[in-house]
Coordinates of C-alpha atoms in Angstrom, one line a residue:
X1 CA -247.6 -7.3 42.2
X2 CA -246.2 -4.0 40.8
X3 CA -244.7 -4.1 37.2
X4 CA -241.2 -3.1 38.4
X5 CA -241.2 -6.3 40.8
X6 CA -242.3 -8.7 38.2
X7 CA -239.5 -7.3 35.7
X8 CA -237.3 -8.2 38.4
X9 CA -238.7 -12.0 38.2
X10 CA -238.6 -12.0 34.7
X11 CA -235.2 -10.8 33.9
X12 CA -234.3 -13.7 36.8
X13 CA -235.9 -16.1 35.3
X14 CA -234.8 -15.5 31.9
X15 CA -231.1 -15.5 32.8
X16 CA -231.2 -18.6 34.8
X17 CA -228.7 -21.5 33.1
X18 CA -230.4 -25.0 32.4
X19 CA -229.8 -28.3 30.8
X20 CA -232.0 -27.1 27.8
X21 CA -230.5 -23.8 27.2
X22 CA -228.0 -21.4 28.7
X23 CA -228.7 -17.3 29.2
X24 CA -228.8 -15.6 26.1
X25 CA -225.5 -14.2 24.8
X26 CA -223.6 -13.9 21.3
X27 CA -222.4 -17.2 21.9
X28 CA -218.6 -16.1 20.8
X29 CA -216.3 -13.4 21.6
X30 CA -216.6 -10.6 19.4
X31 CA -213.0 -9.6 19.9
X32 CA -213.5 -6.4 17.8
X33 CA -215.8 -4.9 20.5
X34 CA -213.8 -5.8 24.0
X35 CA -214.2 -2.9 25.9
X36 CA -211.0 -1.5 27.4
X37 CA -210.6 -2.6 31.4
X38 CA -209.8 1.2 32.4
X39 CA -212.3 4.4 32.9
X40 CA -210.0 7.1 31.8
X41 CA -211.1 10.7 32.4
X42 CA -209.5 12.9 29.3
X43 CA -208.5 16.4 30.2
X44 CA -208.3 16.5 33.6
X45 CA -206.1 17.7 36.4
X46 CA -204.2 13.8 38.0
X47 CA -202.6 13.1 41.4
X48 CA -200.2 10.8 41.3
X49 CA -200.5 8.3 44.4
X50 CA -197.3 6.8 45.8
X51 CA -196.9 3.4 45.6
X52 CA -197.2 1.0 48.6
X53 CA -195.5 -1.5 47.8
X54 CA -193.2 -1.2 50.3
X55 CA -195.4 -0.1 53.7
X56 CA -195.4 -1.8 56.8
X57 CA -199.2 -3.3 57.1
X58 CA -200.6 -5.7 60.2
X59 CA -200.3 -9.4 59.9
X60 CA -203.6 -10.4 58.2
X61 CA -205.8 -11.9 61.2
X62 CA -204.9 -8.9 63.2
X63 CA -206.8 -6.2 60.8
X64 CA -210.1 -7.9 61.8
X65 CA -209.1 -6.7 65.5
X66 CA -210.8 -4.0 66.7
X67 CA -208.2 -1.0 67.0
X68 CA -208.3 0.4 70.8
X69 CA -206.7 4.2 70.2
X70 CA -205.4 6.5 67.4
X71 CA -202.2 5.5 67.0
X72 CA -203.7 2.3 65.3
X73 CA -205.6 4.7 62.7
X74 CA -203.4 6.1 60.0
X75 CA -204.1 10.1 59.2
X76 CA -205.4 11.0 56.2
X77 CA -202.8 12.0 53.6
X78 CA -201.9 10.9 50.1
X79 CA -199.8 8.1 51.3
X80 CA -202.6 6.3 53.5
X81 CA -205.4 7.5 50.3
X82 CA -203.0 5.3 48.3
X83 CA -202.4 2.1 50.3
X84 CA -206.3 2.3 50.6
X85 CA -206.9 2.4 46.9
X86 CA -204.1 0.0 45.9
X87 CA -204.8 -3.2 48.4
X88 CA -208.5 -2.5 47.3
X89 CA -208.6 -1.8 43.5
X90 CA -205.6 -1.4 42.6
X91 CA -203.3 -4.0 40.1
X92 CA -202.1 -7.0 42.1
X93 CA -199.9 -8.5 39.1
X94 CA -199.2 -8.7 35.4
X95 CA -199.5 -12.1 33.7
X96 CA -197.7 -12.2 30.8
X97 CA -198.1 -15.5 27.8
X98 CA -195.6 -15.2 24.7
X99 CA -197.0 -11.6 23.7
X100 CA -200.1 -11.1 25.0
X101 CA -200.2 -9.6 28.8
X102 CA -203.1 -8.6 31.5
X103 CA -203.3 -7.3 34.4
X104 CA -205.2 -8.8 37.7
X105 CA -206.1 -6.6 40.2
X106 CA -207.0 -7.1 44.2
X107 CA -210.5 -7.1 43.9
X108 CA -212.0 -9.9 42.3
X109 CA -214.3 -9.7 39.1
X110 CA -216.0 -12.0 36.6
X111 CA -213.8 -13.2 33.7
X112 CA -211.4 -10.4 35.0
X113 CA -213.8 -7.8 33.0
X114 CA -214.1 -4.9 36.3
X115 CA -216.8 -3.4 35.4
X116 CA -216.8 -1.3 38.8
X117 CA -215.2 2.2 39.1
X118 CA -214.4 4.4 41.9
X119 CA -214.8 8.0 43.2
X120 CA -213.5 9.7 46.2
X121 CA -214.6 13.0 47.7
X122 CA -211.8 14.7 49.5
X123 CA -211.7 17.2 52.0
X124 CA -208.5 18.8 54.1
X125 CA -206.9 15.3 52.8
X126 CA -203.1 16.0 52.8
X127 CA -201.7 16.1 49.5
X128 CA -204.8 15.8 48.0
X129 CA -207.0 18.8 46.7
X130 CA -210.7 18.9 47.8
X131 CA -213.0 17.8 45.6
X132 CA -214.8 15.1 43.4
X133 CA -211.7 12.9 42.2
X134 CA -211.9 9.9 39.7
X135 CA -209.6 6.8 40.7
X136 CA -207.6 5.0 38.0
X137 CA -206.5 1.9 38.8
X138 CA -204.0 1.4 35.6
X139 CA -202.2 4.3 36.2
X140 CA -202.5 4.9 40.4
X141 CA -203.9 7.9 40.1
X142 CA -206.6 10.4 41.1
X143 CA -208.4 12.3 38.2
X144 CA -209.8 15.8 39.1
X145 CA -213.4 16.1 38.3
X146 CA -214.8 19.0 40.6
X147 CA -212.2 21.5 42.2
X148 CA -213.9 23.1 45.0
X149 CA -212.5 25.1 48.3
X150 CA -213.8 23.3 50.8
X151 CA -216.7 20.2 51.4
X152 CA -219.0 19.9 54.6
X153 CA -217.2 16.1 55.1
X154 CA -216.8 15.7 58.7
X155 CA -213.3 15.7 60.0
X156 CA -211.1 12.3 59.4
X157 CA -213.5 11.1 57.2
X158 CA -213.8 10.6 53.3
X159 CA -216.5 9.4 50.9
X160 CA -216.2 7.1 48.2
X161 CA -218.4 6.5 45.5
X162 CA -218.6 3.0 43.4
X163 CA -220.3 2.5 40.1
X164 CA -220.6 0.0 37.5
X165 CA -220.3 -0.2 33.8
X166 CA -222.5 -3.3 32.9
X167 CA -221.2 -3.1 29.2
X168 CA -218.2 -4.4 30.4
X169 CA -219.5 -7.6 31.4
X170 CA -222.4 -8.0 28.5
X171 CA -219.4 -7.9 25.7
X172 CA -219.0 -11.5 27.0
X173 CA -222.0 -12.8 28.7
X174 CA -224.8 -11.1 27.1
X175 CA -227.6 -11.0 29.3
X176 CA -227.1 -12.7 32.4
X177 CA -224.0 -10.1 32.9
X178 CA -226.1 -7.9 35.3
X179 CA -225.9 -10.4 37.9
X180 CA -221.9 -10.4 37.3
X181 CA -221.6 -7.1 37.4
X182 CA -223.9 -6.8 41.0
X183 CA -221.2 -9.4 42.7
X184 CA -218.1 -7.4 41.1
X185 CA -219.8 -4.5 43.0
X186 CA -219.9 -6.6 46.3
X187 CA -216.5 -7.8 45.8
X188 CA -215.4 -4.5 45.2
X189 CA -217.0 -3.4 48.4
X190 CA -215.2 -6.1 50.6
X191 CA -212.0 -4.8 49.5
X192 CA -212.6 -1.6 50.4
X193 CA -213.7 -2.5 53.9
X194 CA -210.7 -5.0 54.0
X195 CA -208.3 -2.6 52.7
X196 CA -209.6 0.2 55.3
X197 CA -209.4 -2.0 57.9
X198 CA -205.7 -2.7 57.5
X199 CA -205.0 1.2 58.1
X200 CA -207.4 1.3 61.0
X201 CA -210.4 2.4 59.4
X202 CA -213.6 1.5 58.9
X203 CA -216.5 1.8 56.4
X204 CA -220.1 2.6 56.4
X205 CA -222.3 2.0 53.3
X206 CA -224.8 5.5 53.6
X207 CA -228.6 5.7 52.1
X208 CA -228.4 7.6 49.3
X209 CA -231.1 8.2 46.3
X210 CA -229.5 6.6 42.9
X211 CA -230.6 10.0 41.4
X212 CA -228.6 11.7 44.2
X213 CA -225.3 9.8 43.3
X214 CA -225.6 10.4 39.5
X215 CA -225.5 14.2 40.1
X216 CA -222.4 13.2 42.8
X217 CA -220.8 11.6 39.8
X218 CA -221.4 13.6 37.2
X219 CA -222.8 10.7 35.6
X220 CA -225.7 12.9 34.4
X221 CA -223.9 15.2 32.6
X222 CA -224.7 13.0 29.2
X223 CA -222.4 15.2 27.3
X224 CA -219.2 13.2 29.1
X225 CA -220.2 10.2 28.2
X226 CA -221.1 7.2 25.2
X227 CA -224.3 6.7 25.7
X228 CA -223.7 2.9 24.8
X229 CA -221.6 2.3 27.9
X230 CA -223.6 3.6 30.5
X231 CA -222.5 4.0 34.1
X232 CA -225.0 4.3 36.8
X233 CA -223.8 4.5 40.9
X234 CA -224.2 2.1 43.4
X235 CA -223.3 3.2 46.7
X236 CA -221.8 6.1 48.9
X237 CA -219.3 4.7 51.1
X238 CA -218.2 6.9 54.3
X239 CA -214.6 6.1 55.4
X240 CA -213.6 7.2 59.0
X241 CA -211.7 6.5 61.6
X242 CA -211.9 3.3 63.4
X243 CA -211.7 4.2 67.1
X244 CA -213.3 2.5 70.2
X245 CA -212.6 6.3 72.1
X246 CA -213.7 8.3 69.5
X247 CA -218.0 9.2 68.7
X248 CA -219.2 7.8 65.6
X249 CA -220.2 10.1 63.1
X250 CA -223.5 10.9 63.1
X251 CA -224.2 10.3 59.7
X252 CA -227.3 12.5 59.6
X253 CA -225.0 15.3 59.5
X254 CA -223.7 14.6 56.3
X255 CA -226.2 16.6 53.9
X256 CA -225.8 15.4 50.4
X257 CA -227.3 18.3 48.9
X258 CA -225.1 20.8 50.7
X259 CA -221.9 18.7 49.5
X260 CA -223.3 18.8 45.6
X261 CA -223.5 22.7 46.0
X262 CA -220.0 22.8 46.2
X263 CA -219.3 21.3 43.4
X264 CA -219.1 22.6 39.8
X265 CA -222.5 22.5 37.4
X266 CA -220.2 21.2 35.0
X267 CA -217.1 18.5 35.5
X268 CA -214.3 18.7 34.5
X269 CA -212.7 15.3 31.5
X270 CA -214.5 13.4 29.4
X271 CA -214.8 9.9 29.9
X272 CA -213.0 7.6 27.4
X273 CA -214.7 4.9 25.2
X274 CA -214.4 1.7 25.6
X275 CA -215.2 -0.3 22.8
X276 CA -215.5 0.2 18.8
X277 CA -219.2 -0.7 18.5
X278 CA -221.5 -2.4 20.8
X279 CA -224.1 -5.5 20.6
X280 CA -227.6 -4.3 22.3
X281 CA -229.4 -6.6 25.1
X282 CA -232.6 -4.8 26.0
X283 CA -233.3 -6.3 29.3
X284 CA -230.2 -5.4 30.5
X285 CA -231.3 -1.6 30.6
X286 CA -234.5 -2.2 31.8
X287 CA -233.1 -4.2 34.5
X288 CA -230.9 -1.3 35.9
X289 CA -233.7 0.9 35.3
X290 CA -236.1 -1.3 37.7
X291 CA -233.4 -1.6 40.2
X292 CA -232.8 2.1 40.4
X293 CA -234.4 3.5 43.7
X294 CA -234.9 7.0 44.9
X295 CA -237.3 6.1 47.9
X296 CA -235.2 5.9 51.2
X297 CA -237.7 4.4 53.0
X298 CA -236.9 1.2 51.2
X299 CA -233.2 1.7 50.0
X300 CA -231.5 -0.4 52.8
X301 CA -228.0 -2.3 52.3
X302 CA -226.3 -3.3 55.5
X303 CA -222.8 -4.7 54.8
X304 CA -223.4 -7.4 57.0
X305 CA -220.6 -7.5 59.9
X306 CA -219.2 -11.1 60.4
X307 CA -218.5 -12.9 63.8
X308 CA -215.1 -13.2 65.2
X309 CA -213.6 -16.3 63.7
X310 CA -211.9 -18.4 66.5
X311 CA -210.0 -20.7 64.1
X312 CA -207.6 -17.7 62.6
X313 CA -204.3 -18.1 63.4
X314 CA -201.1 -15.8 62.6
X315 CA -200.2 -16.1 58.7
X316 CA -198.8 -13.6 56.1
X317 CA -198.9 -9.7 56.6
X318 CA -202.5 -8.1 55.5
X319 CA -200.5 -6.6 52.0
X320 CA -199.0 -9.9 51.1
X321 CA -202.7 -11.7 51.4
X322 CA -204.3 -9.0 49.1
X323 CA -201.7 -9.1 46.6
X324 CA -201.5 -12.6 46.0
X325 CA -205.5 -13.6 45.7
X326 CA -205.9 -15.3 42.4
X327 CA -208.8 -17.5 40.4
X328 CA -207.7 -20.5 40.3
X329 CA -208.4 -21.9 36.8
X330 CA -207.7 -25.3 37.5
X331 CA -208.2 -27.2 40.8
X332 CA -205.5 -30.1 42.1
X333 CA -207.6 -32.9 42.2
X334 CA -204.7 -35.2 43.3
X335 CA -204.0 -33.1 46.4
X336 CA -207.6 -31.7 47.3
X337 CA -207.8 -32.6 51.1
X338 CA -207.8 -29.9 53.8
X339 CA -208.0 -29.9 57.4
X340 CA -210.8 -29.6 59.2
X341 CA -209.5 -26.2 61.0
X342 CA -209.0 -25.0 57.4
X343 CA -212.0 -25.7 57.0
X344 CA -213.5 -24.4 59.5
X345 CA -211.5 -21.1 59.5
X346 CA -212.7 -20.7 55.8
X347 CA -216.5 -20.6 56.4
X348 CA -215.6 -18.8 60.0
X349 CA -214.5 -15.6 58.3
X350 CA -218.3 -15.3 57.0
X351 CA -219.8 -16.4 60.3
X352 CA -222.8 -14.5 60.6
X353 CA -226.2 -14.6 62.4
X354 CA -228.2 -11.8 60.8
X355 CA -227.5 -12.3 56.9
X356 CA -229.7 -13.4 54.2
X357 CA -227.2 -15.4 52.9
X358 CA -226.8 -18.8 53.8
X359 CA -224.0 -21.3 52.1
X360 CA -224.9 -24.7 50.3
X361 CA -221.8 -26.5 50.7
X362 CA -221.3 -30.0 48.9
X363 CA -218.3 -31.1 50.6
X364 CA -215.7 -33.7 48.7
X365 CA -212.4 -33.9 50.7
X366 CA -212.2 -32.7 54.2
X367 CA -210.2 -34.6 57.2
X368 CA -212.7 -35.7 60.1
X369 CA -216.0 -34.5 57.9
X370 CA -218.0 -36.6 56.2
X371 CA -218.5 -36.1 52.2
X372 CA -221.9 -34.9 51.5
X373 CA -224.2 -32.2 50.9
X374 CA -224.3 -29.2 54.0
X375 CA -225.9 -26.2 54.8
X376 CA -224.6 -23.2 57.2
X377 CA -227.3 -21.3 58.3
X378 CA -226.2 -17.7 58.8
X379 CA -229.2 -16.1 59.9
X380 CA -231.4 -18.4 63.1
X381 CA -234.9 -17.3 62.1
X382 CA -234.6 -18.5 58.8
X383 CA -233.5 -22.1 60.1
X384 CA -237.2 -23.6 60.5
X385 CA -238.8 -22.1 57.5
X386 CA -235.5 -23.2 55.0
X387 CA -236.3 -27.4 57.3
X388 CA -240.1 -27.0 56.0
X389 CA -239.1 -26.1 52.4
X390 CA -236.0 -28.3 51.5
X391 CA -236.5 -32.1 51.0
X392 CA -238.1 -33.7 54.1
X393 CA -235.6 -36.8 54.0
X394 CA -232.5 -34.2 55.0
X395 CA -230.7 -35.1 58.4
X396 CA -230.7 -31.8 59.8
X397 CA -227.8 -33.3 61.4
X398 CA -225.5 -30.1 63.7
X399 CA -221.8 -30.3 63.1
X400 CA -219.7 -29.8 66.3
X401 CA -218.0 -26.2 65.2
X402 CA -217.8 -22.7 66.6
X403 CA -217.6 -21.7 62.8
X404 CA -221.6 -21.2 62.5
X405 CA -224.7 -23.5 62.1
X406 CA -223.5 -26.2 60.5
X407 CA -226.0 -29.0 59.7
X408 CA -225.4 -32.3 57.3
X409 CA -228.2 -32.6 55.0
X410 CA -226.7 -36.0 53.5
X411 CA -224.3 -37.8 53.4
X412 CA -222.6 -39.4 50.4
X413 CA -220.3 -38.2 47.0
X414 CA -221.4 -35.3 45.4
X415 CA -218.6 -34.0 43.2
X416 CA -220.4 -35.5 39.8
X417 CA -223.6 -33.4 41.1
X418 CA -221.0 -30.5 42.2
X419 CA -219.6 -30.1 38.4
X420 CA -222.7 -30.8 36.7
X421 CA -224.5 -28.3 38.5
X422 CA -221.6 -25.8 37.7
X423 CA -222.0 -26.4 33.9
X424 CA -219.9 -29.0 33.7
X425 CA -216.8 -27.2 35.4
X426 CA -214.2 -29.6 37.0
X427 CA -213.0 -27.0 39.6
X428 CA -216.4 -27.4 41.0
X429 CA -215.6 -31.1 41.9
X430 CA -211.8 -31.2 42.3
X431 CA -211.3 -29.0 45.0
X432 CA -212.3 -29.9 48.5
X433 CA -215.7 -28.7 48.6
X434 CA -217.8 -26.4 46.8
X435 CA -220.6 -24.1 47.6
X436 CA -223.8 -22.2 46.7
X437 CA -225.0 -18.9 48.0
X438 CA -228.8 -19.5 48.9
X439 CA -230.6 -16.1 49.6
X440 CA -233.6 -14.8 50.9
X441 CA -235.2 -13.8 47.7
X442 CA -238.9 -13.2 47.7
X443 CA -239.7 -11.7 51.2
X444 CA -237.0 -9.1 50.9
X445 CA -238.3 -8.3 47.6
X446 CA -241.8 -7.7 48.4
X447 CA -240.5 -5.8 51.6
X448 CA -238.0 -3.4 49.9
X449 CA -238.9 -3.7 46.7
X450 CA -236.8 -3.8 43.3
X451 CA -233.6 -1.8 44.8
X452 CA -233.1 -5.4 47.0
X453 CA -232.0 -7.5 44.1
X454 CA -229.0 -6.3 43.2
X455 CA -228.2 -5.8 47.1
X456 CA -228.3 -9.0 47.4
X457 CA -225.8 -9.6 45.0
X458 CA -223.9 -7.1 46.5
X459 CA -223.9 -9.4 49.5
X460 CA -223.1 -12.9 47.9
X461 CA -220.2 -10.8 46.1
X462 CA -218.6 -9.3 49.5
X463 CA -218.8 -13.3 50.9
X464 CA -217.0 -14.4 47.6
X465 CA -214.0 -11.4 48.5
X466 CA -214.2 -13.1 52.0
X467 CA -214.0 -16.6 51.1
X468 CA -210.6 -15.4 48.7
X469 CA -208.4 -13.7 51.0
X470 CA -209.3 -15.9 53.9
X471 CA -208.5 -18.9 51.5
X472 CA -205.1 -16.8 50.2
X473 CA -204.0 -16.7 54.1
X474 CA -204.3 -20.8 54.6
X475 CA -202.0 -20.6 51.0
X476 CA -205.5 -22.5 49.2
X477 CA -207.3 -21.4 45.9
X478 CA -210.6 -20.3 45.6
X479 CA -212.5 -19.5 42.7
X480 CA -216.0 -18.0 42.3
X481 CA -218.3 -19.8 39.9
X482 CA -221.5 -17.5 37.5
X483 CA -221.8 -20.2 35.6
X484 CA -224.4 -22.7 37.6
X485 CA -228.1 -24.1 36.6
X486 CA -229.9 -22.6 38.9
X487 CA -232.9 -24.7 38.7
X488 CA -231.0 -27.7 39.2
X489 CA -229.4 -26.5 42.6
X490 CA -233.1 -25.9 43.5
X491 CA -234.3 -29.4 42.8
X492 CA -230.8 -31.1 44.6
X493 CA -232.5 -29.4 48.1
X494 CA -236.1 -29.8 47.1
X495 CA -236.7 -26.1 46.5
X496 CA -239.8 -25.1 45.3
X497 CA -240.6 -21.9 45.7
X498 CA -238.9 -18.4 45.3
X499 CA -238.6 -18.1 48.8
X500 CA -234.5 -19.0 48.5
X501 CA -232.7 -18.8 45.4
X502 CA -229.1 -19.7 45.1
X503 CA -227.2 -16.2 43.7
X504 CA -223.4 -17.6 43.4
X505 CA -221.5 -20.1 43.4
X506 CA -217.4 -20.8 44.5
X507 CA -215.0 -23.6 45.0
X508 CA -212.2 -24.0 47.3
X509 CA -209.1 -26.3 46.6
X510 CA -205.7 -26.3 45.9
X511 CA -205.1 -24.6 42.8
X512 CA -202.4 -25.6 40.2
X513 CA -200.2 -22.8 38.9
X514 CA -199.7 -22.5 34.7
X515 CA -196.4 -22.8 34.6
X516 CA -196.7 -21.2 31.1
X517 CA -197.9 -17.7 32.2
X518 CA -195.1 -15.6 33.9
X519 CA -196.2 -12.5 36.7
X520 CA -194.6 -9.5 37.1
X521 CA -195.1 -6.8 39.7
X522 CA -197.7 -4.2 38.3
X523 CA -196.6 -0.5 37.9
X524 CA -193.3 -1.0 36.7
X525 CA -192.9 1.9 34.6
X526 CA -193.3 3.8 38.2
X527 CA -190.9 2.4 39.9
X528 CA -187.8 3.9 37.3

């Protein structure tokens, strides 16, 4: 085994929760050091994007429709860059309690830190200038980074860029925070393919060299940056048009070297900082430095493309389900029961054959199912390998459902297993059922090698955006859950080996609303 693989083990390993001790962190909140939530870029040249608020968007089932013609596809301008940013990463809502306020935004993220950022490059974009452009989600708007003339983008299309600032998440959690920050990327990447399918377009994740993307970014370019909070890219997004008539882009003819000559040797704003001081965690860095890749032959993420889900019915428009997705902090445990067609549409909207992902699901209070412990297998192959490693006692027993592969392990009342396994954490047990993400872990390790772990975070984090709006649109609560002993998931199914390891966790009820906290809209000080 090559050292970079077995850091990967070890910093796993080491950050795993148990009964006898949790992941190291500081064990408080050093409130003196929170970083600030926003990337600002000083000195630079902003765009203004126009609210969307008010714009017409589908009903929510209908975006996962595939458009037929153009007039489905909005054109690229500064209004439709906007909608696409706001539903995505843009501020949902304010909460406000006595004096203190915050602000939540669409896509999810672990204790509401967002360590992700955002970067478009524009070309022949209507209102907006060509170029490298930062996006700032507490303000709407585009930062300039890189004026150029023009950029070899091919025509209706745009790139987008998302990175992550792991500092953001290690102020609180110390060093099991990578893993946070890896599912805030995922999440962040559902909403953007969400939010591009509401204005008819789609997304394609490209294979890029990390080393490639840091020059994109500028994020090489030390000078512009505290060396403390280090950003490091994740992924080059290609947005285009969605359209059955049109060719898709052959994305061989985007050449990232040709782009990067267009762009200046030196950006423009310097990025601000984000906290006063900052507590160290060494394996954090040499985590992101073993998951960095620059060999293509083995950098392969495939957002995976989910089944049509038969149980969606007409509900709210697209907008109104992004805007009002929320963690629930507490679950209902009085009024936890859901239908078994809510049910069913739930863990439809991540039906899948081909993912690596499969879903763990101890299920409390569901009309016409059973209670017990359940597994839907999203990928067939990995069906008779997951019966011989899992306890040998489990049913194996197929659930009538066009939602997936849905088989009862066994039957019985799991909600004091469901909380304890979530470190103690009611919601786990109150809602009406909970779940864990169980991954393909070793093989697509040793295949692809280091780059694959965080990709498969990425995944697990794209379900968990899933699993929110689709939960938002049946007006239920979801919330995801970091906080799990791993271990102890393992030895509930009988798991031995690292063949499978669970990745994340969520629950799904009907969460109670703090009457205490008030919400406003966000960008009020736009709207005079």
């Amino acid at each position: 085994m090559n050292n970079n693989l077995q850091m990967v083990y070890t910093y796993h390993n080491e950050t795993k929760h148990s009964q006898q001790r949790y992941a190291r962190s500081l064990g408080y909140m050093d409130w003196a050091t929170q970083p600030d939530p926003y990337r600002i870029y000083l000195d630079t040249d902003t765009t203004k994007l126009p609210l969307s608020f008010d714009n017409n968007t589908l009903e929510y089932s209908q975006i996962f429709q595939k458009p037929k013609d153009k007039s489905i596809c909005a054109p690229l301008c500064i209004e439709a860059i906007s909608q696409f940013f706001q539903f995505s990463l843009g501020l949902a809502a304010i909460k406000e309690y006595e004096t203190q306020s915050w602000a939540l935004r669409c896509n999810a993220s672990s204790g509401n830190l967002q360590p992700s950022e955002a970067y478009i490059l524009s070309n022949e974009i209507q209102g907006i200038k060509n170029g490298l452009h930062h996006y700032s989600p507490k303000a709407h708007e585009l930062e300039l980074l890189s004026n150029t003339k023009e950029l070899p983008i091919p025509k209706n299309s745009f790139l987008v860029c998302l990175s992550s600032i792991v500092w953001r998440e290690a102020w609180k959690y110390g060093e099991r925070s990578w893993r946070y920050t890896q599912l805030d990327c995922g999440h962040a990447l559902k909403a953007l393919e969400v939010s591009a399918s509401i204005l008819g377009w789609k997304i394609e994740v490209l294979n890029a060299k990390d080393s490639q993307l840091e020059k994109f970014l500028g994020l090489n370019q030390k000078h512009r940056y505290i060396k403390e909070e280090r950003e490091l890219a994740d992924m080059l997004i290609l947005v285009s048009f969605d359209d059955e008539n049109d060719k898709n882009i052959d994305t061989k003819d985007i050449n990232l070297n040709e782009i990067q000559s267009k762009l200046q040797d030196e950006y423009e704003g310097k990025a601000n900082q984000l906290s006063l001081s900052w507590h160290k965690w060494d394996i954090l860095e040499k985590i992101e430095d073993t998951t960095l890749s620059d060999n293509l032959e083995i950098k392969v993420f495939t957002n995976t493309k989910y089944e049509e889900n038969p149980y969606r019915q007409r509900s709210f428009t697209a907008k109104d389900v992004v805007l009002k997705r929320r963690s629930a902090q507490v679950m209902d445990k009085d009024d936890c029961t859901i239908s078994k067609n809510e049910f069913e549409t739930i863990i439809g909207s991540v039906k899948s054959y081909e993912s690596s992902v499969h879903l763990l699901m101890f299920v409390h209070s569901v009309e016409d199912l059973e209670s017990g412990l359940y597994l839907l297998v999203r990928n067939k192959e990995h069906k008779e390998q997951l019966q011989g490693l899992l306890k040998e006692e489990f049913l194996w027993e197929a659930v009538d459902t066009n939602a997936g592969e849905l088989y009862k392990l066994e039957a019985g009342d799991f909600k004091f297993l469901a909380k304890a396994i979530s470190c103690d954490q009611d919601i786990a047990s109150h809602g009406a059922f909970s779940l864990g993400m169980l991954c393909e872990f070793m093989n697509p390790l040793e295949k692809h090698g280091p780059s694959k772990y965080k990709q498969l975070y990425w995944e697990c984090g794209a379900i968990g955006q899933q699993l929110y709006l689709e939960t938002t649109s049946l007006q239920l609560s979801a919330t995801g859950i970091g906080c799990f002993l791993d271990d102890i998931v393992h030895d509930t199914i009988g798991l031995k080996t690292n063949h499978f390891q669970t990745l994340y966790h969520f629950t799904i009820g009907r969460g109670l609303v703090d009457s205490r906290l008030t919400t406003k809209e966000p960008y009020e000080n736009r709207k005079k």
